[in-house]
Each structure stands twice: as structure tokens, then as C-alpha cells.
Amino acid sequence: MENTAERKKIVFSGVQPSGQITIGNYLGALRNWVPLQKEYNCIFCVVDLHSITVRQVPAELRRRTRELLAMYLACGLDDENNIFFVQSHVPAHAELAWVLNCYTMFGELSRMTQFKDKSAAHSDNVNAGLFTYPVLMAADILLYQTDLVPVGQDQKQHLEITRDIASRFNGIYGDVFRMPEPYIPQVGQKIASLTEPEKKMSKSDTSGGSVSMFDDRDTIIRKIKRAVTDSGSEVRYAEGKHGINNLMTIYSCFTGRNFAEIEKEFEGLGYGAFKEAVGLAVADAVGKIQEKYNAYLADKDFLDGLMKQGAERAALLANRTLSKVYKKVGFYRP
Ligand code: ATP
Ligand code: LTN
């Protein structure tokens, strides 16, 4: 990952171990990491520091950290050619985040929609970490001189503030950080909740609106059967029909068929038959991933070794950027 003319481009992304990962996380993020691993140097992180911006049960957080790594691999990420690590294992993330906090304005953080949404959802715990969450995310990305950040649409604003922080810093000190680009999929960038289709599907929602990647076959089929759909009965993608549009998007992602093909397939058949087909398609795909997941999860030594080795490789890269930053801002080094 040298900074030479033929330098292979760098991809960085992460998911919080904050709950049971959903098909929204899979379709909006993880699935799109897979094709990138051929062309780029990829770094995939389990962002545990971010997850404590919302209160977690310690034993569950610990367990989910390893589970999420196993899920990364089960989704098709290659354990040999990518770096996998856990954010809290590389101290440079917290260290750079502190520096960048001093180059980020209160006003710009106040405009973040995720902060507004999460502080409304957790009004008893509007902590400073929730507010500065995007700065830590900027540190994650900028430490590795990242070119491309594959995420769902909800993270676009955080990519924009990352770029703003980077260009402010570069404007003062010269070219320290590479300018990262978001990589957001055309279809699947915003999977909606099955029960409240105006809202995004989220892993911290446990009310039945989310399909978890850990749900069993029957649960998946039942949840989709009960999904809120709009009045009418025709399977047709149309403005404002959030429920049916969402199911069509999910079906399209899992089968590779486009909306015109789906409309044709279900012409005259109504919502019932369509929901059944969606349920089966999701259950089949998720079931295959679960099989691989169980095999990876059973090998604790392998997962622990992978994250240890990943943290060492990540720290080496991250510390190069951090040293440069410390020098630029004027920290004394004996
Ligand atoms: P939480 O509920 O704890 O806030 P989350 O489900 O929103 O979590 P994150 O860990 O914040 O998940 O996101 C991981 C990745 O999944 C990000 O790239 C994010 O953009 C993507 N993602 C999350 N929810 C969706 C969704 N409903 N549709 C598409 N992509 C999503
Ligand atoms: N904020 C992201 C998770 C995240 C991330 C990152 C994604 C933390 N650091 C760096 C991409 C790159 C989210 O999905 N909520």
C-alpha cells in the first residue's frame, strides 16, 4: 500500500456490532464489498468504538464483535487478501479522532441527520460521543488514505463531512489526507423497515420491521408475509408506494431481476403470491450465508488470529498517517 504511481487503491468500510446484522446492512453495504476485493486493497473493520455511542450490554458486545467478523467472511470476503480488524484494537483511531475533533465545527456536527435521529430515539442518553460520531468515522477513513468507502445511503452525509474535515486540514497543513469517495449501490442503498416502510431498516430495531441475517427460514418468510404494503394489489414500482417498492427492491437484489421483469413475473398474481416469492428468495440466500457463518464461527482460534494479525497490519498503516498528523500540528517528539 505504498504511495507510488501504481499504488493499488484502498477501500475501507465497517459495520457496528450494535445488534443483529440485517438484510439492509447486507444489501446496502456488505454485499457490495465483495466485488471490490479483487481490484482494491480492502480494509474491513468491526467498529466497536462507534457502537458504544448507544448503551450496549458488555457481554453481548463482546460476542457480537466476533460474530460480525464471521459474518463478513460468510458473505464472501476473502480472509487472505483483505485486512480484517476490530477498531478498538488499533489505538490510532481514537487518537486521530481527538485531533480531528479540533478541526470540526460544532455547527456542522449539529446538522447531521443521524445525530438528530439517534438523539430523538435515545433521549435519555444524548452523549458527546453520539455527537462526535462522524469525527471518529472520518478518522477511520482518513488514517488509511482511503480512496473508496462502500456504504448505504444513510452514510452519505458522514462521507461529506469526512471530506470537509480532510480538506480543512489539508488546507492548513498541505496534502496529509487523501480525499475519499463514497460508493453507494444503485439498488439496495436504502432498505426500508417492513413494518414502517418510510423508515430505514435498522439492526437496533427489534419490533419485527427488520429481517436479521440470523433469522431462521420460517421467521423470514413470516416477517415478509406480514410486511406492510400499500392499498392496491398490483406488483408495480411507483412513487410513494413505499411498502411494495421496498419488497421489489429486496427481491431484485436477491434474484438479480430488474423491476420490469418482476412486474411481468407477478402480473395478475397480487401481493400474496409476490410476498411468498420474496420470502423464499430471502430465506434461500440468507440460509446459504448462515451455513458458511456457522462454520466460521465454530473456529474461534482462526477468528481471533485473523483479527490479531489484521490489527497489526492496520496499525502499521494507520500509524504512518498519525505520525504525519502529529508532526504537522506541532506535537513535540524527543
Ligand atoms: P444501528 O441500528 O445500530 O444504527 P444500522 O443497522 O443502521 O445500525 P450500521 O452499522 O450503522 O447499521 O451500518 C452498517 C452499514 O449498513 C452502513 O454502510 C450503512 O449505510 C448500511 N445500512 C444500514 N442500514 C441500511 C439499510 N436499511 N439499507 C441499506 N443500507 C443500510
Ligand atoms: N458509521 C458507519 C459505520 C462506520 C463506517 C466507518 C463505515 C464507522 N466507521 C468508516 C465506513 C467507513 C455506519 O454504518 N453507521
Short mmCIF file of C-alpha atoms and ligand atoms in Angstrom, two decimals:
data_model
loop_
_atom_site.label_atom_id
_atom_site.label_comp_id
_atom_site.label_asym_id
_atom_site.label_seq_id
_atom_site.Cartn_x
_atom_site.Cartn_y
_atom_site.Cartn_z
CA MET A 1 0.00 0.00 0.00
CA GLU A 2 2.86 2.37 -0.86
CA ASN A 3 2.17 5.84 -2.09
CA THR A 4 3.57 5.21 -5.57
CA ALA A 5 2.20 5.86 -9.05
CA GLU A 6 0.94 2.27 -9.39
CA ARG A 7 -0.43 2.31 -5.87
CA LYS A 8 -3.41 0.00 -5.64
CA LYS A 9 -6.46 1.93 -4.46
CA ILE A 10 -7.73 1.47 -0.95
CA VAL A 11 -11.23 0.56 0.23
CA PHE A 12 -12.28 0.97 3.85
CA SER A 13 -15.61 0.13 5.43
CA GLY A 14 -17.15 -1.04 8.67
CA VAL A 15 -20.30 -2.08 10.48
CA GLN A 16 -21.13 -1.56 14.16
CA PRO A 17 -21.51 -4.67 16.33
CA SER A 18 -24.60 -3.00 17.78
CA GLY A 19 -27.19 -5.68 17.10
CA GLN A 20 -28.14 -8.49 14.78
CA ILE A 21 -26.99 -7.51 11.32
CA THR A 22 -29.92 -7.12 8.91
CA ILE A 23 -30.57 -7.73 5.23
CA GLY A 24 -30.40 -3.89 5.00
CA ASN A 25 -26.76 -3.98 6.13
CA TYR A 26 -26.12 -6.86 3.76
CA LEU A 27 -27.72 -5.31 0.67
CA GLY A 28 -26.62 -1.73 1.35
CA ALA A 29 -23.07 -2.50 2.43
CA LEU A 30 -21.55 -5.98 2.85
CA ARG A 31 -22.70 -7.46 -0.43
CA ASN A 32 -21.07 -4.58 -2.31
CA TRP A 33 -17.75 -5.09 -0.60
CA VAL A 34 -17.37 -8.49 -2.23
CA PRO A 35 -16.67 -7.44 -5.85
CA LEU A 36 -14.31 -4.68 -4.70
CA GLN A 37 -11.86 -7.08 -3.07
CA LYS A 38 -10.46 -8.15 -6.45
CA GLU A 39 -9.49 -4.71 -7.59
CA TYR A 40 -8.59 -2.87 -4.38
CA ASN A 41 -6.63 -3.25 -1.18
CA CYS A 42 -9.54 -3.66 1.20
CA ILE A 43 -9.69 -2.98 4.91
CA PHE A 44 -12.80 -4.14 6.77
CA CYS A 45 -13.36 -3.08 10.33
CA VAL A 46 -15.76 -4.02 13.11
CA VAL A 47 -16.41 -0.57 14.55
CA ASP A 48 -16.90 -1.32 18.23
CA LEU A 49 -15.90 2.18 19.40
CA HIS A 50 -18.82 3.59 17.44
CA SER A 51 -21.28 1.13 18.90
CA ILE A 52 -20.94 2.40 22.49
CA THR A 53 -22.48 5.74 21.48
CA VAL A 54 -25.65 3.78 22.30
CA ARG A 55 -25.64 1.77 25.53
CA GLN A 56 -24.59 -1.88 24.98
CA VAL A 57 -24.61 -4.94 27.21
CA PRO A 58 -20.84 -5.71 27.58
CA ALA A 59 -21.07 -9.50 27.20
CA GLU A 60 -23.27 -9.13 24.12
CA LEU A 61 -20.98 -6.57 22.55
CA ARG A 62 -18.03 -8.91 23.02
CA ARG A 63 -19.91 -11.84 21.48
CA ARG A 64 -21.26 -9.83 18.57
CA THR A 65 -17.82 -8.49 17.68
CA ARG A 66 -16.59 -11.99 16.80
CA GLU A 67 -19.92 -12.91 15.21
CA LEU A 68 -19.75 -9.92 12.92
CA LEU A 69 -16.29 -10.89 11.74
CA ALA A 70 -17.57 -14.41 10.98
CA MET A 71 -20.45 -12.83 9.06
CA TYR A 72 -18.05 -10.70 6.97
CA LEU A 73 -16.33 -13.91 5.87
CA ALA A 74 -19.61 -15.78 5.33
CA CYS A 75 -20.80 -13.03 2.98
CA GLY A 76 -17.90 -13.84 0.66
CA LEU A 77 -14.98 -11.74 1.82
CA ASP A 78 -11.67 -13.49 1.38
CA ASP A 79 -9.66 -13.91 4.59
CA GLU A 80 -6.32 -13.98 2.81
CA ASN A 81 -6.25 -10.86 0.71
CA ASN A 82 -8.06 -8.32 2.89
CA ILE A 83 -7.32 -6.79 6.26
CA PHE A 84 -9.94 -7.51 8.95
CA PHE A 85 -9.69 -5.94 12.36
CA VAL A 86 -11.56 -4.56 15.32
CA GLN A 87 -11.49 -0.78 15.73
CA SER A 88 -10.60 -0.73 19.45
CA HIS A 89 -7.53 -2.91 18.73
CA VAL A 90 -5.88 -0.05 16.84
CA PRO A 91 -5.49 2.96 19.16
CA ALA A 92 -4.70 5.31 16.25
CA HIS A 93 -8.46 5.57 15.56
CA ALA A 94 -9.21 7.19 18.91
CA GLU A 95 -6.03 9.25 18.70
CA LEU A 96 -6.70 10.73 15.28
CA ALA A 97 -10.36 11.29 16.21
CA TRP A 98 -9.23 13.57 19.07
CA VAL A 99 -7.09 15.66 16.73
CA LEU A 100 -9.85 15.87 14.12
CA ASN A 101 -12.33 16.93 16.80
CA CYS A 102 -10.33 20.14 16.99
CA TYR A 103 -10.82 20.69 13.25
CA THR A 104 -14.55 20.00 13.20
CA MET A 105 -17.13 22.65 13.96
CA PHE A 106 -19.98 22.34 16.42
CA GLY A 107 -22.34 23.74 13.79
CA GLU A 108 -21.51 21.14 11.17
CA LEU A 109 -21.97 18.24 13.60
CA SER A 110 -25.32 19.70 14.67
CA ARG A 111 -26.62 19.27 11.13
CA MET A 112 -26.02 15.50 10.97
CA THR A 113 -29.32 13.69 10.49
CA GLN A 114 -28.09 10.50 12.16
CA PHE A 115 -27.32 12.53 15.30
CA LYS A 116 -30.78 14.10 15.22
CA ASP A 117 -32.47 10.71 14.69
CA LYS A 118 -30.44 8.88 17.34
CA SER A 119 -30.77 11.62 19.93
CA ALA A 120 -34.54 11.50 19.43
CA ALA A 121 -34.53 7.70 19.73
CA HIS A 122 -32.31 7.72 22.86
CA SER A 123 -33.33 10.97 24.53
CA ASP A 124 -32.10 9.72 27.91
CA ASN A 125 -28.54 9.32 26.60
CA VAL A 126 -27.61 12.12 24.23
CA ASN A 127 -23.90 11.75 24.96
CA ALA A 128 -20.95 13.65 23.46
CA GLY A 129 -19.80 10.51 21.62
CA LEU A 130 -23.06 10.38 19.71
CA PHE A 131 -22.43 13.96 18.67
CA THR A 132 -18.81 13.43 17.58
CA TYR A 133 -19.52 10.02 15.98
CA PRO A 134 -18.81 11.34 12.45
CA VAL A 135 -15.36 12.57 13.54
CA LEU A 136 -14.37 9.07 14.61
CA MET A 137 -15.68 7.79 11.31
CA ALA A 138 -13.59 10.41 9.49
CA ALA A 139 -10.55 9.20 11.45
CA ASP A 140 -11.27 5.57 10.42
CA ILE A 141 -11.33 6.51 6.77
CA LEU A 142 -8.54 9.09 6.66
CA LEU A 143 -6.00 7.00 8.60
CA TYR A 144 -5.70 4.57 5.69
CA GLN A 145 -5.55 7.14 2.85
CA THR A 146 -8.77 5.54 1.65
CA ASP A 147 -9.98 6.05 -1.92
CA LEU A 148 -13.39 4.42 -1.76
CA VAL A 149 -15.91 3.86 1.04
CA PRO A 150 -18.73 1.41 0.21
CA VAL A 151 -21.74 2.23 2.42
CA GLY A 152 -25.52 2.58 2.33
CA GLN A 153 -27.19 5.87 1.54
CA ASP A 154 -27.64 6.84 5.22
CA GLN A 155 -23.86 7.29 5.50
CA LYS A 156 -23.53 9.73 2.59
CA GLN A 157 -23.69 12.75 4.87
CA HIS A 158 -20.91 11.30 7.03
CA LEU A 159 -18.74 10.90 3.95
CA GLU A 160 -19.37 14.52 3.07
CA ILE A 161 -18.29 15.75 6.50
CA THR A 162 -15.22 13.46 6.27
CA ARG A 163 -14.26 15.20 3.06
CA ASP A 164 -14.90 18.62 4.61
CA ILE A 165 -12.67 17.79 7.60
CA ALA A 166 -9.94 16.42 5.31
CA SER A 167 -9.92 19.44 3.05
CA ARG A 168 -9.92 21.82 6.01
CA PHE A 169 -6.91 20.01 7.47
CA ASN A 170 -5.13 19.76 4.11
CA GLY A 171 -5.84 23.45 3.52
CA ILE A 172 -3.87 24.35 6.64
CA TYR A 173 -1.07 21.76 6.57
CA GLY A 174 -0.68 20.60 2.97
CA ASP A 175 -1.64 17.25 1.49
CA VAL A 176 -1.91 14.98 4.51
CA PHE A 177 -5.14 13.12 3.71
CA ARG A 178 -6.37 11.54 0.50
CA MET A 179 -9.90 12.62 -0.45
CA PRO A 180 -12.25 9.59 -0.12
CA GLU A 181 -15.23 8.93 -2.38
CA PRO A 182 -18.45 7.25 -1.27
CA TYR A 183 -19.52 4.11 -3.15
CA ILE A 184 -23.27 3.67 -2.83
CA PRO A 185 -25.16 0.93 -4.70
CA GLN A 186 -27.86 1.83 -7.27
CA VAL A 187 -30.30 -0.73 -5.90
CA GLY A 188 -30.38 -1.59 -2.20
CA GLN A 189 -28.83 1.62 -0.87
CA LYS A 190 -31.80 2.14 1.47
CA ILE A 191 -33.79 -0.92 2.52
CA ALA A 192 -36.87 0.15 4.47
CA SER A 193 -38.43 -1.32 7.60
CA LEU A 194 -41.08 -3.95 6.83
CA THR A 195 -43.48 -2.51 9.41
CA GLU A 196 -42.79 1.20 8.84
CA PRO A 197 -41.70 1.45 5.20
CA GLU A 198 -40.99 5.20 5.40
CA LYS A 199 -38.14 4.43 7.83
CA LYS A 200 -34.87 2.60 7.14
CA MET A 201 -34.45 -0.98 8.29
CA SER A 202 -32.11 -0.90 11.28
CA LYS A 203 -30.39 -3.57 13.34
CA SER A 204 -31.24 -1.86 16.60
CA ASP A 205 -34.97 -2.07 15.76
CA THR A 206 -36.33 -5.22 17.39
CA SER A 207 -40.02 -4.61 16.67
CA GLY A 208 -40.27 -7.01 13.70
CA GLY A 209 -39.55 -4.50 10.95
CA SER A 210 -36.06 -5.88 10.32
CA VAL A 211 -35.02 -9.21 8.84
CA SER A 212 -31.85 -10.32 10.59
CA MET A 213 -29.16 -12.32 8.82
CA PHE A 214 -29.56 -14.73 11.76
CA ASP A 215 -33.32 -15.27 11.42
CA ASP A 216 -34.41 -18.81 10.60
CA ARG A 217 -36.27 -19.68 7.42
CA ASP A 218 -39.76 -19.65 8.93
CA THR A 219 -39.20 -16.33 10.69
CA ILE A 220 -38.01 -14.70 7.47
CA ILE A 221 -40.99 -15.99 5.48
CA ARG A 222 -43.43 -14.94 8.21
CA LYS A 223 -41.95 -11.44 8.59
CA ILE A 224 -42.17 -10.82 4.87
CA LYS A 225 -45.70 -12.17 4.67
CA ARG A 226 -46.66 -9.62 7.35
CA ALA A 227 -44.83 -6.71 5.72
CA VAL A 228 -46.92 -3.56 5.43
CA THR A 229 -47.97 -3.00 1.83
CA ASP A 230 -49.94 -0.21 0.24
CA SER A 231 -53.55 -0.25 -0.83
CA GLY A 232 -53.99 -1.92 -4.21
CA SER A 233 -52.86 -5.33 -5.32
CA GLU A 234 -50.70 -4.84 -8.37
CA VAL A 235 -46.98 -5.53 -8.11
CA ARG A 236 -45.74 -2.30 -9.70
CA TYR A 237 -42.94 0.06 -8.72
CA ALA A 238 -44.47 3.52 -8.24
CA GLU A 239 -43.71 6.79 -6.48
CA GLY A 240 -44.96 6.83 -2.89
CA LYS A 241 -45.72 3.08 -2.68
CA HIS A 242 -43.01 2.55 -0.09
CA GLY A 243 -44.05 -0.91 1.07
CA ILE A 244 -44.23 -2.59 -2.32
CA ASN A 245 -41.24 -0.68 -3.68
CA ASN A 246 -39.20 -1.95 -0.76
CA LEU A 247 -40.19 -5.59 -1.33
CA MET A 248 -39.45 -5.21 -5.04
CA THR A 249 -36.03 -3.81 -4.19
CA ILE A 250 -35.28 -6.70 -1.84
CA TYR A 251 -36.47 -9.25 -4.40
CA SER A 252 -34.46 -7.56 -7.14
CA CYS A 253 -31.28 -7.64 -5.04
CA PHE A 254 -31.64 -11.31 -4.16
CA THR A 255 -32.68 -12.57 -7.60
CA GLY A 256 -30.85 -10.17 -9.92
CA ARG A 257 -34.11 -9.41 -11.76
CA ASN A 258 -34.94 -5.80 -12.59
CA PHE A 259 -38.23 -4.09 -11.77
CA ALA A 260 -39.75 -4.58 -15.26
CA GLU A 261 -39.02 -8.31 -15.07
CA ILE A 262 -40.53 -8.54 -11.60
CA GLU A 263 -43.70 -6.69 -12.70
CA LYS A 264 -44.07 -9.12 -15.57
CA GLU A 265 -43.44 -12.17 -13.38
CA PHE A 266 -46.25 -11.21 -10.98
CA GLU A 267 -48.72 -9.68 -13.41
CA GLY A 268 -52.23 -10.52 -12.24
CA LEU A 269 -50.98 -12.52 -9.26
CA GLY A 270 -51.37 -9.98 -6.46
CA TYR A 271 -49.44 -9.21 -3.29
CA GLY A 272 -49.90 -12.60 -1.59
CA ALA A 273 -48.04 -14.62 -4.22
CA PHE A 274 -45.40 -11.92 -4.52
CA LYS A 275 -44.69 -11.83 -0.78
CA GLU A 276 -44.37 -15.58 -0.75
CA ALA A 277 -41.78 -15.45 -3.53
CA VAL A 278 -39.86 -12.67 -1.79
CA GLY A 279 -39.84 -14.65 1.46
CA LEU A 280 -38.48 -17.73 -0.27
CA ALA A 281 -35.80 -15.80 -2.17
CA VAL A 282 -34.56 -14.09 1.01
CA ALA A 283 -34.72 -17.29 3.08
CA ASP A 284 -32.73 -19.24 0.46
CA ALA A 285 -29.99 -16.62 0.17
CA VAL A 286 -29.71 -15.95 3.89
CA GLY A 287 -29.76 -19.70 4.64
CA LYS A 288 -26.72 -20.27 2.42
CA ILE A 289 -24.82 -17.48 4.15
CA GLN A 290 -25.79 -18.88 7.57
CA GLU A 291 -24.28 -22.26 6.71
CA LYS A 292 -20.93 -20.64 5.99
CA TYR A 293 -21.31 -18.40 9.00
CA ASN A 294 -21.74 -21.34 11.37
CA ALA A 295 -18.59 -22.96 10.06
CA TYR A 296 -16.54 -19.78 10.57
CA LEU A 297 -17.99 -19.08 13.99
CA ALA A 298 -17.07 -22.54 15.22
CA ASP A 299 -13.39 -21.77 14.69
CA LYS A 300 -12.65 -19.27 17.45
CA ASP A 301 -8.86 -19.60 17.16
CA PHE A 302 -8.99 -18.79 13.47
CA LEU A 303 -11.15 -15.69 14.01
CA ASP A 304 -9.04 -14.46 16.92
CA GLY A 305 -5.87 -14.98 14.89
CA LEU A 306 -7.31 -13.18 11.90
CA MET A 307 -8.31 -10.13 13.93
CA LYS A 308 -4.97 -10.04 15.76
CA GLN A 309 -2.95 -10.21 12.58
CA GLY A 310 -5.33 -7.70 10.96
CA ALA A 311 -4.87 -5.23 13.82
CA GLU A 312 -1.09 -5.43 13.43
CA ARG A 313 -1.23 -4.75 9.72
CA ALA A 314 -3.80 -1.97 10.16
CA ALA A 315 -1.79 -0.32 12.96
CA LEU A 316 1.28 -0.17 10.75
CA LEU A 317 -0.62 1.73 8.06
CA ALA A 318 -2.59 3.90 10.49
CA ASN A 319 0.46 4.97 12.48
CA ARG A 320 2.14 6.33 9.37
CA THR A 321 -0.71 8.78 8.88
CA LEU A 322 -0.98 9.53 12.59
CA SER A 323 2.75 10.37 12.85
CA LYS A 324 2.45 12.72 9.92
CA VAL A 325 -0.54 14.44 11.54
CA TYR A 326 1.22 14.79 14.91
CA LYS A 327 4.21 16.35 13.19
CA LYS A 328 2.08 18.74 11.16
CA VAL A 329 0.09 20.05 14.14
CA GLY A 330 3.30 20.66 16.10
CA PHE A 331 3.46 17.91 18.73
CA TYR A 332 6.98 17.71 20.14
CA ARG A 333 8.86 14.44 19.59
CA PRO A 334 12.11 13.92 21.52
P1 ATP B 1 -27.90 0.80 14.12
O1 ATP B 1 -29.33 0.32 14.06
O2 ATP B 1 -27.13 0.25 15.28
O3 ATP B 1 -27.75 2.26 13.93
P2 ATP B 1 -27.57 0.11 11.35
O4 ATP B 1 -28.42 -1.07 11.04
O5 ATP B 1 -28.00 1.43 10.88
O6 ATP B 1 -27.19 0.12 12.89
P3 ATP B 1 -24.73 0.43 10.75
O7 ATP B 1 -23.74 -0.39 11.48
O8 ATP B 1 -24.90 1.82 11.18
O9 ATP B 1 -26.15 -0.28 10.76
O10 ATP B 1 -24.43 0.37 9.20
C1 ATP B 1 -23.61 -0.56 8.55
C2 ATP B 1 -23.72 -0.38 7.05
O11 ATP B 1 -25.02 -0.79 6.61
C3 ATP B 1 -23.56 1.06 6.58
O12 ATP B 1 -22.84 1.07 5.37
C4 ATP B 1 -24.97 1.52 6.35
O13 ATP B 1 -25.05 2.53 5.38
C5 ATP B 1 -25.62 0.25 5.84
N1 ATP B 1 -27.06 0.21 6.13
C6 ATP B 1 -27.62 0.26 7.36
N2 ATP B 1 -28.96 0.18 7.27
C7 ATP B 1 -29.25 0.09 5.95
C8 ATP B 1 -30.47 -0.02 5.20
N3 ATP B 1 -31.64 -0.05 5.82
N4 ATP B 1 -30.40 -0.10 3.86
C9 ATP B 1 -29.20 -0.07 3.24
N5 ATP B 1 -28.02 0.04 3.86
C10 ATP B 1 -28.03 0.11 5.21
N1 LTN B 2 -20.98 4.92 10.64
C1 LTN B 2 -21.00 3.74 9.86
C2 LTN B 2 -20.06 2.68 10.35
C3 LTN B 2 -18.68 3.15 10.14
C4 LTN B 2 -18.02 3.25 8.88
C5 LTN B 2 -16.74 3.76 9.17
C6 LTN B 2 -18.40 2.95 7.58
C7 LTN B 2 -17.81 3.60 11.09
N2 LTN B 2 -16.66 3.96 10.51
C8 LTN B 2 -15.82 4.01 8.16
C9 LTN B 2 -17.45 3.21 6.56
C10 LTN B 2 -16.20 3.73 6.86
C11 LTN B 2 -22.38 3.22 9.87
O1 LTN B 2 -22.68 2.48 9.05
N3 LTN B 2 -23.19 3.59 10.78
#
